[in-house]
Amino acid sequence: MNSTRVVVTGIGVVSPNGFGVTDYWEATRASKSGIRRVERFDPEQYPSKLAGQIDGFVVKEHLPSRLVPQTDRMTQLALVGAEHALTDAGASTEGTDGYGMGVMTASTSGGFEFGQGQLQNLWSKGGQHVSAYQSFAWFYAVNTGQISIRHGMRGPSGVVVSDQAGGLDALAHARRLVRKGSDLILSGGVDAAICPWGWVAQLTSGRMSTEDRADRAYLPFDADASGYVPGEGGALLVLEDAEAARRRGVTGVYGEICGYGSTFDPAPDSGREPTLRKAVEIALADAGLEAGDIDVVFADACGVPELDRIEATALMEVFGPRGVPVTAPKTMTGRLGSGAAPLDVATALLAMRDGVIPPTANVTLSPDYDLDLVTAVRDAPVSTALVLARGHGGFNSAVVLRSVDWK
């Protein structure tokens, strides 16, 4: 077994309820939501009208003007999040060849808004009005490419596409790359598809909430659950070999990624059970921990009654009735595609740092679920956390985090 410890040394957050780690964490602890009526286009003709949206982001205040016309909003947010994470970690390729550092991101939709604009140009004006940047600005791997180019990170890099589970899968692959010899991998996910084309694509799932009240639209594990609210944003994290981090003088880390498990559900008509529980068990075994060692679970929390039931059942089978605190702060951001789970990982690491479990906002636990759901901020020591994510079509992923005594 590979004994390399992979630690998180930097975090960058771009979230609907807080831009940057400090603003996000303050808002999350205060149950402040970023969900509201869609403002990036007129949603009146659509059945779903709410989204988690990042307010006040002016791209020219954050990125060089040359990057603006060649990037989708998703990539613009990812570039800012990457810069924040690397700055937080005190990491730079300056004075190195860059081959010891790579980028591993996840993506759910690619650059939908950029692609929509170019298709509209094609249909209404002709091919000569389609940007050459369309050749890559829409692509799933574009965040990885743009981040690696901007920061001179020439090491192993890639992208994972497994819907919302992809954020955890990317972090797990980043851990794998560090264990194979890379000193540092920037990893996580950022998505942003709040545009008509992206909206229609998400509506096809039949899982989006049609409730117009922001505080009643996204209610996982609640008797009134009726679907999810989508959002934009996510988080990027700097993962390093613990010994390499010590060599470069890192004075403190957020925690260690110590366990990972993934499964794929059988076909719905197969008669076989979902496999989320198995993903949790694999992650715990990989971390060398028992269920009783986990201090908090950050749930996938889809908000679709049947999927909530599957997740609640898995948690009760692994941990027992009310066996572990469970929280879903994404009720304040919406489901952010590939960005949701990395944001949960960042939130779990902040919970470890401060000894606080953030709340699941607006939710009243259904009597159908025997969970210890945290609905108000709770002071509690947190040294381990389990983060869950599921992707449309049957993807299940689980990551275990552990605090680190860094001396």
Short mmCIF file of C-alpha atoms in Angstrom, two decimals:
data_model
loop_
_atom_site.label_atom_id
_atom_site.label_comp_id
_atom_site.label_asym_id
_atom_site.label_seq_id
_atom_site.Cartn_x
_atom_site.Cartn_y
_atom_site.Cartn_z
CA MET A 1 0.00 0.00 0.00
CA ASN A 2 1.30 3.46 -0.89
CA SER A 3 2.04 5.32 2.34
CA THR A 4 2.43 8.79 0.78
CA ARG A 5 0.29 11.26 2.72
CA VAL A 6 -1.57 13.68 0.48
CA VAL A 7 -2.50 16.92 2.22
CA VAL A 8 -4.51 20.00 1.24
CA THR A 9 -2.42 23.15 1.52
CA GLY A 10 -4.61 25.70 -0.29
CA ILE A 11 -8.28 26.36 -1.01
CA GLY A 12 -9.98 28.60 -3.56
CA VAL A 13 -13.77 29.08 -3.42
CA VAL A 14 -16.14 30.71 -5.92
CA SER A 15 -19.63 30.21 -4.57
CA PRO A 16 -23.11 31.73 -4.88
CA ASN A 17 -23.18 32.64 -1.19
CA GLY A 18 -19.59 33.86 -0.88
CA PHE A 19 -16.75 34.72 -3.23
CA GLY A 20 -13.52 33.58 -1.60
CA VAL A 21 -12.97 31.32 1.40
CA THR A 22 -13.61 33.93 4.09
CA ASP A 23 -16.88 35.28 2.67
CA TYR A 24 -18.14 31.79 1.84
CA TRP A 25 -17.39 30.37 5.27
CA GLU A 26 -18.98 33.30 7.10
CA ALA A 27 -22.11 33.06 4.95
CA THR A 28 -22.37 29.29 5.33
CA ARG A 29 -22.07 29.40 9.10
CA ALA A 30 -24.78 32.09 9.14
CA SER A 31 -27.15 30.08 6.88
CA LYS A 32 -26.95 32.77 4.19
CA SER A 33 -28.21 31.53 0.84
CA GLY A 34 -27.14 32.48 -2.68
CA ILE A 35 -30.26 31.00 -4.30
CA ARG A 36 -32.61 33.44 -6.04
CA ARG A 37 -34.50 33.99 -9.28
CA VAL A 38 -32.32 33.55 -12.34
CA GLU A 39 -30.79 36.85 -13.45
CA ARG A 40 -28.46 35.79 -16.28
CA PHE A 41 -31.44 35.30 -18.61
CA ASP A 42 -35.21 35.65 -18.36
CA PRO A 43 -36.49 32.35 -16.90
CA GLU A 44 -40.19 33.15 -17.20
CA GLN A 45 -40.89 30.60 -19.96
CA TYR A 46 -39.26 27.74 -18.03
CA PRO A 47 -40.81 25.67 -15.22
CA SER A 48 -37.74 26.17 -12.99
CA LYS A 49 -36.76 29.74 -12.25
CA LEU A 50 -34.27 29.66 -9.35
CA ALA A 51 -30.50 29.15 -9.26
CA GLY A 52 -27.50 29.61 -7.04
CA GLN A 53 -25.77 32.57 -8.71
CA ILE A 54 -22.49 34.35 -8.02
CA ASP A 55 -23.23 38.02 -7.54
CA GLY A 56 -21.00 40.91 -8.55
CA PHE A 57 -18.34 38.98 -10.46
CA VAL A 58 -16.73 41.39 -12.94
CA VAL A 59 -14.25 39.33 -14.90
CA LYS A 60 -12.03 42.27 -15.99
CA GLU A 61 -11.32 42.98 -12.33
CA HIS A 62 -9.76 39.54 -11.96
CA LEU A 63 -8.24 38.43 -15.27
CA PRO A 64 -6.15 39.94 -18.07
CA SER A 65 -8.28 41.36 -20.89
CA ARG A 66 -6.74 38.96 -23.42
CA LEU A 67 -8.31 35.99 -21.60
CA VAL A 68 -11.85 37.36 -21.51
CA PRO A 69 -12.91 36.78 -25.15
CA GLN A 70 -11.49 33.26 -25.22
CA THR A 71 -13.09 31.89 -22.03
CA ASP A 72 -16.51 30.82 -20.82
CA ARG A 73 -17.79 32.10 -17.46
CA MET A 74 -17.03 28.66 -16.02
CA THR A 75 -13.35 29.00 -16.93
CA GLN A 76 -13.17 32.59 -15.74
CA LEU A 77 -14.42 31.53 -12.32
CA ALA A 78 -12.07 28.53 -12.31
CA LEU A 79 -9.04 30.70 -13.11
CA VAL A 80 -9.86 32.98 -10.18
CA GLY A 81 -10.43 30.03 -7.86
CA ALA A 82 -7.14 28.48 -8.94
CA GLU A 83 -5.25 31.68 -8.27
CA HIS A 84 -6.82 31.95 -4.81
CA ALA A 85 -5.92 28.33 -4.01
CA LEU A 86 -2.30 28.64 -5.14
CA THR A 87 -1.90 31.92 -3.26
CA ASP A 88 -3.39 30.35 -0.15
CA ALA A 89 -0.90 27.48 -0.45
CA GLY A 90 2.01 29.81 -1.13
CA ALA A 91 2.78 27.73 -4.20
CA SER A 92 4.43 28.90 -7.40
CA THR A 93 6.27 27.45 -10.38
CA GLU A 94 8.74 30.33 -10.25
CA GLY A 95 12.27 28.97 -10.30
CA THR A 96 11.10 25.48 -11.33
CA ASP A 97 10.46 23.77 -14.65
CA GLY A 98 6.82 23.22 -13.66
CA TYR A 99 6.89 19.48 -14.35
CA GLY A 100 6.35 18.61 -10.69
CA MET A 101 2.96 20.39 -10.69
CA GLY A 102 -0.20 19.43 -12.56
CA VAL A 103 -3.91 20.16 -12.80
CA MET A 104 -6.76 17.66 -12.47
CA THR A 105 -10.28 19.08 -12.70
CA ALA A 106 -13.79 17.76 -13.19
CA SER A 107 -16.48 19.13 -15.49
CA THR A 108 -20.17 18.40 -15.91
CA SER A 109 -21.17 20.55 -18.85
CA GLY A 110 -18.14 22.35 -20.27
CA GLY A 111 -18.48 25.94 -21.48
CA PHE A 112 -22.21 25.93 -22.22
CA GLU A 113 -22.74 29.69 -22.25
CA PHE A 114 -19.83 30.33 -24.62
CA GLY A 115 -21.04 27.54 -26.88
CA GLN A 116 -24.57 28.90 -26.91
CA GLY A 117 -23.35 32.32 -28.00
CA GLN A 118 -21.34 30.88 -30.86
CA LEU A 119 -24.20 28.70 -32.06
CA GLN A 120 -26.44 31.75 -32.07
CA ASN A 121 -23.84 33.59 -34.16
CA LEU A 122 -23.66 30.65 -36.57
CA TRP A 123 -27.42 30.47 -37.06
CA SER A 124 -28.09 34.21 -37.24
CA LYS A 125 -24.95 35.66 -38.85
CA GLY A 126 -23.01 32.85 -40.49
CA GLY A 127 -19.86 30.82 -39.88
CA GLN A 128 -17.50 33.77 -40.28
CA HIS A 129 -18.90 35.15 -37.03
CA VAL A 130 -18.03 32.05 -34.98
CA SER A 131 -15.05 32.62 -32.71
CA ALA A 132 -11.96 30.49 -33.24
CA TYR A 133 -11.93 30.10 -29.45
CA GLN A 134 -15.08 27.96 -29.72
CA SER A 135 -12.73 25.10 -30.66
CA PHE A 136 -11.72 24.78 -27.02
CA ALA A 137 -13.78 27.18 -24.85
CA TRP A 138 -16.70 24.72 -24.69
CA PHE A 139 -14.54 21.67 -23.97
CA TYR A 140 -14.66 19.69 -20.71
CA ALA A 141 -10.89 19.92 -20.28
CA VAL A 142 -10.64 23.67 -20.86
CA ASN A 143 -10.36 24.58 -17.17
CA THR A 144 -7.42 22.23 -16.76
CA GLY A 145 -5.78 23.63 -19.88
CA GLN A 146 -6.22 27.31 -19.09
CA ILE A 147 -5.10 26.92 -15.46
CA SER A 148 -2.02 24.90 -16.37
CA ILE A 149 -1.01 27.38 -19.10
CA ARG A 150 -1.52 30.45 -16.92
CA HIS A 151 0.52 29.05 -14.03
CA GLY A 152 3.15 27.08 -15.93
CA MET A 153 2.07 23.77 -14.43
CA ARG A 154 3.45 21.19 -16.87
CA GLY A 155 3.08 18.00 -14.86
CA PRO A 156 0.45 15.24 -15.23
CA SER A 157 -2.96 16.79 -15.89
CA GLY A 158 -6.42 15.80 -17.06
CA VAL A 159 -10.18 16.04 -16.60
CA VAL A 160 -12.83 13.71 -15.18
CA VAL A 161 -16.43 13.72 -16.40
CA SER A 162 -18.87 11.90 -14.09
CA ASP A 163 -21.41 14.62 -13.34
CA GLN A 164 -21.58 15.66 -9.69
CA ALA A 165 -19.46 12.69 -8.58
CA GLY A 166 -16.66 13.99 -10.81
CA GLY A 167 -15.47 16.53 -8.26
CA LEU A 168 -14.51 13.75 -5.85
CA ASP A 169 -13.18 11.55 -8.64
CA ALA A 170 -10.87 14.39 -9.73
CA LEU A 171 -9.53 14.83 -6.20
CA ALA A 172 -8.97 11.09 -5.93
CA HIS A 173 -7.08 11.03 -9.22
CA ALA A 174 -5.04 14.02 -8.04
CA ARG A 175 -4.14 12.05 -4.92
CA ARG A 176 -3.10 9.16 -7.17
CA LEU A 177 -0.83 11.47 -9.19
CA VAL A 178 0.80 12.82 -6.05
CA ARG A 179 1.39 9.28 -4.84
CA LYS A 180 3.02 8.51 -8.19
CA GLY A 181 5.58 11.27 -7.72
CA SER A 182 4.08 14.68 -8.48
CA ASP A 183 4.83 17.26 -5.79
CA LEU A 184 1.62 19.24 -6.25
CA ILE A 185 -1.67 18.86 -8.11
CA LEU A 186 -4.33 21.57 -8.27
CA SER A 187 -7.69 19.81 -8.30
CA GLY A 188 -11.45 20.23 -7.92
CA GLY A 189 -14.20 21.55 -10.11
CA VAL A 190 -16.07 24.67 -11.21
CA ASP A 191 -19.20 24.65 -13.37
CA ALA A 192 -21.40 27.47 -14.66
CA ALA A 193 -24.26 26.66 -17.02
CA ILE A 194 -26.85 29.26 -16.03
CA CYS A 195 -27.90 30.03 -19.61
CA PRO A 196 -30.90 28.89 -21.70
CA TRP A 197 -29.04 26.04 -23.39
CA GLY A 198 -27.62 24.78 -20.11
CA TRP A 199 -30.98 25.25 -18.43
CA VAL A 200 -32.87 23.14 -20.95
CA ALA A 201 -30.19 20.45 -20.73
CA GLN A 202 -30.66 20.22 -16.97
CA LEU A 203 -34.46 20.28 -17.20
CA THR A 204 -34.38 17.05 -19.20
CA SER A 205 -33.44 15.17 -16.00
CA GLY A 206 -36.88 15.90 -14.53
CA ARG A 207 -35.19 16.50 -11.18
CA MET A 208 -35.15 20.30 -10.97
CA SER A 209 -37.43 21.97 -8.47
CA THR A 210 -40.25 24.11 -9.86
CA GLU A 211 -40.91 25.88 -6.54
CA ASP A 212 -40.63 29.67 -6.84
CA ARG A 213 -39.77 30.40 -3.19
CA ALA A 214 -36.00 30.31 -2.66
CA ASP A 215 -36.30 29.02 0.91
CA ARG A 216 -38.63 26.15 -0.13
CA ALA A 217 -37.16 25.05 -3.44
CA TYR A 218 -34.28 22.80 -2.42
CA LEU A 219 -35.12 20.67 0.64
CA PRO A 220 -33.17 17.41 0.80
CA PHE A 221 -34.43 14.91 3.42
CA ASP A 222 -37.52 17.09 3.97
CA ALA A 223 -41.09 15.82 3.55
CA ASP A 224 -41.58 18.67 1.06
CA ALA A 225 -38.57 17.78 -1.09
CA SER A 226 -39.45 18.27 -4.76
CA GLY A 227 -36.15 18.40 -6.61
CA TYR A 228 -32.93 20.37 -6.64
CA VAL A 229 -31.86 23.89 -7.54
CA PRO A 230 -28.83 24.19 -9.86
CA GLY A 231 -26.04 26.66 -9.28
CA GLU A 232 -22.69 27.90 -10.52
CA GLY A 233 -19.26 27.83 -8.92
CA GLY A 234 -17.23 25.33 -6.94
CA ALA A 235 -13.82 24.99 -5.34
CA LEU A 236 -10.23 24.21 -6.27
CA LEU A 237 -7.75 22.72 -3.84
CA VAL A 238 -3.99 22.35 -3.77
CA LEU A 239 -2.96 18.76 -3.01
CA GLU A 240 0.63 17.99 -2.08
CA ASP A 241 2.85 15.21 -0.91
CA ALA A 242 3.18 15.96 2.80
CA GLU A 243 6.95 15.60 2.72
CA ALA A 244 7.27 17.81 -0.36
CA ALA A 245 5.14 20.42 1.39
CA ARG A 246 7.44 20.32 4.40
CA ARG A 247 10.48 20.71 2.18
CA ARG A 248 9.09 23.89 0.66
CA GLY A 249 8.38 25.30 4.10
CA VAL A 250 4.60 24.93 4.44
CA THR A 251 3.73 25.85 8.04
CA GLY A 252 0.20 24.44 8.17
CA VAL A 253 -2.25 22.30 6.19
CA TYR A 254 -6.04 21.97 6.15
CA GLY A 255 -6.09 18.19 6.34
CA GLU A 256 -5.39 14.93 4.55
CA ILE A 257 -7.32 13.12 1.83
CA CYS A 258 -7.03 9.64 3.27
CA GLY A 259 -9.77 7.54 1.69
CA TYR A 260 -11.71 7.19 -1.55
CA GLY A 261 -14.29 4.83 -2.96
CA SER A 262 -16.42 4.81 -6.10
CA THR A 263 -19.10 2.56 -7.52
CA PHE A 264 -21.61 2.54 -10.36
CA ASP A 265 -25.25 1.65 -9.82
CA PRO A 266 -26.85 -1.21 -11.72
CA ALA A 267 -29.54 -0.48 -14.28
CA PRO A 268 -32.83 0.62 -12.66
CA ASP A 269 -34.72 -2.42 -14.00
CA SER A 270 -32.07 -4.95 -12.91
CA GLY A 271 -33.59 -5.66 -9.50
CA ARG A 272 -30.20 -5.03 -7.88
CA GLU A 273 -29.65 -2.51 -5.10
CA PRO A 274 -27.91 0.89 -5.48
CA THR A 275 -24.24 0.85 -4.51
CA LEU A 276 -23.69 4.10 -2.58
CA ARG A 277 -23.21 2.14 0.63
CA LYS A 278 -20.43 0.12 -1.02
CA ALA A 279 -18.64 3.32 -2.08
CA VAL A 280 -18.70 4.49 1.55
CA GLU A 281 -17.35 1.17 2.78
CA ILE A 282 -14.54 1.21 0.21
CA ALA A 283 -13.56 4.76 1.21
CA LEU A 284 -13.53 3.89 4.91
CA ALA A 285 -11.39 0.81 4.27
CA ASP A 286 -9.00 2.84 2.12
CA ALA A 287 -8.64 5.31 5.01
CA GLY A 288 -8.15 2.52 7.56
CA LEU A 289 -11.13 3.79 9.57
CA GLU A 290 -14.34 2.35 10.98
CA ALA A 291 -17.75 3.97 10.67
CA GLY A 292 -17.56 5.06 14.31
CA ASP A 293 -14.42 7.08 13.57
CA ILE A 294 -16.27 9.56 11.31
CA ASP A 295 -17.30 12.85 12.94
CA VAL A 296 -19.54 14.25 10.20
CA VAL A 297 -20.96 13.35 6.79
CA PHE A 298 -21.42 15.92 4.04
CA ALA A 299 -24.31 14.40 2.12
CA ASP A 300 -24.91 14.43 -1.61
CA ALA A 301 -28.45 15.58 -0.74
CA CYS A 302 -30.15 15.52 -4.14
CA GLY A 303 -33.53 16.76 -2.94
CA VAL A 304 -35.34 14.16 -5.06
CA PRO A 305 -37.35 11.97 -2.66
CA GLU A 306 -36.31 8.61 -4.12
CA LEU A 307 -32.63 9.58 -4.22
CA ASP A 308 -32.83 11.03 -0.71
CA ARG A 309 -34.27 7.72 0.47
CA ILE A 310 -31.40 5.79 -1.11
CA GLU A 311 -28.80 8.02 0.52
CA ALA A 312 -30.48 8.04 3.93
CA THR A 313 -30.77 4.25 3.84
CA ALA A 314 -27.07 3.88 3.00
CA LEU A 315 -26.09 6.19 5.86
CA MET A 316 -28.33 4.40 8.35
CA GLU A 317 -26.96 1.01 7.26
CA VAL A 318 -23.33 2.12 7.64
CA PHE A 319 -23.57 4.33 10.73
CA GLY A 320 -26.78 3.19 12.40
CA PRO A 321 -29.84 5.34 13.16
CA ARG A 322 -28.72 8.88 14.02
CA GLY A 323 -25.23 7.42 14.21
CA VAL A 324 -23.32 10.42 12.83
CA PRO A 325 -24.06 14.12 12.21
CA VAL A 326 -25.12 14.70 8.59
CA THR A 327 -25.13 18.06 6.86
CA ALA A 328 -25.76 19.52 3.41
CA PRO A 329 -24.65 23.16 3.19
CA LYS A 330 -25.26 23.00 -0.58
CA THR A 331 -28.87 23.92 0.30
CA MET A 332 -27.44 27.48 0.34
CA THR A 333 -25.70 27.27 -3.04
CA GLY A 334 -27.66 24.81 -5.13
CA ARG A 335 -26.07 21.81 -6.79
CA LEU A 336 -23.00 23.08 -8.61
CA GLY A 337 -22.32 20.17 -10.95
CA SER A 338 -18.68 19.12 -10.69
CA GLY A 339 -18.04 22.03 -8.30
CA ALA A 340 -20.41 20.83 -5.57
CA ALA A 341 -18.35 18.05 -4.00
CA PRO A 342 -15.01 19.94 -4.01
CA LEU A 343 -16.86 22.79 -2.27
CA ASP A 344 -18.12 20.27 0.29
CA VAL A 345 -14.54 19.03 0.76
CA ALA A 346 -13.37 22.60 1.32
CA THR A 347 -16.23 23.16 3.76
CA ALA A 348 -15.38 19.98 5.66
CA LEU A 349 -11.76 21.09 5.98
CA LEU A 350 -12.87 24.48 7.32
CA ALA A 351 -15.15 22.66 9.77
CA MET A 352 -12.10 20.72 10.99
CA ARG A 353 -10.13 23.92 11.37
CA ASP A 354 -12.75 25.73 13.41
CA GLY A 355 -14.59 22.93 15.22
CA VAL A 356 -17.95 23.82 13.67
CA ILE A 357 -20.44 21.78 11.64
CA PRO A 358 -22.25 24.08 9.18
CA PRO A 359 -26.02 23.74 8.79
CA THR A 360 -28.45 22.34 6.26
CA ALA A 361 -30.49 25.49 5.68
CA ASN A 362 -34.31 25.64 5.45
CA VAL A 363 -34.81 21.89 5.94
CA THR A 364 -37.08 20.16 8.45
CA LEU A 365 -36.10 16.50 8.64
CA SER A 366 -38.76 14.11 7.40
CA PRO A 367 -39.84 11.46 9.95
CA ASP A 368 -39.05 8.91 7.24
CA TYR A 369 -35.31 9.39 7.83
CA ASP A 370 -33.63 8.49 11.11
CA LEU A 371 -30.69 10.85 10.55
CA ASP A 372 -28.90 13.29 12.83
CA LEU A 373 -29.36 16.11 10.34
CA VAL A 374 -27.60 19.33 11.35
CA THR A 375 -30.08 22.16 10.66
CA ALA A 376 -28.44 24.84 12.83
CA VAL A 377 -24.74 25.55 13.15
CA ARG A 378 -23.25 23.12 15.69
CA ASP A 379 -20.05 23.53 17.68
CA ALA A 380 -18.31 20.16 17.65
CA PRO A 381 -14.74 18.89 17.30
CA VAL A 382 -14.22 17.53 13.79
CA SER A 383 -11.14 15.45 13.03
CA THR A 384 -12.61 13.23 10.30
CA ALA A 385 -15.26 13.80 7.64
CA LEU A 386 -16.93 11.80 4.89
CA VAL A 387 -18.03 13.60 1.71
CA LEU A 388 -20.50 11.95 -0.67
CA ALA A 389 -21.40 12.76 -4.28
CA ARG A 390 -23.57 11.11 -6.92
CA GLY A 391 -23.74 11.75 -10.64
CA HIS A 392 -26.68 11.39 -12.98
CA GLY A 393 -26.72 7.91 -14.48
CA GLY A 394 -25.42 5.98 -11.48
CA PHE A 395 -22.05 7.42 -10.39
CA ASN A 396 -21.28 7.22 -6.65
CA SER A 397 -18.16 8.59 -4.96
CA ALA A 398 -16.99 9.00 -1.38
CA VAL A 399 -13.94 10.74 0.09
CA VAL A 400 -12.65 10.58 3.66
CA LEU A 401 -10.76 13.52 5.15
CA ARG A 402 -8.65 13.56 8.28
CA SER A 403 -7.11 16.37 10.28
CA VAL A 404 -3.33 16.56 10.44
CA ASP A 405 -1.11 17.42 13.39
CA TRP A 406 1.39 19.55 11.47
CA LYS A 407 4.49 20.30 13.51
#
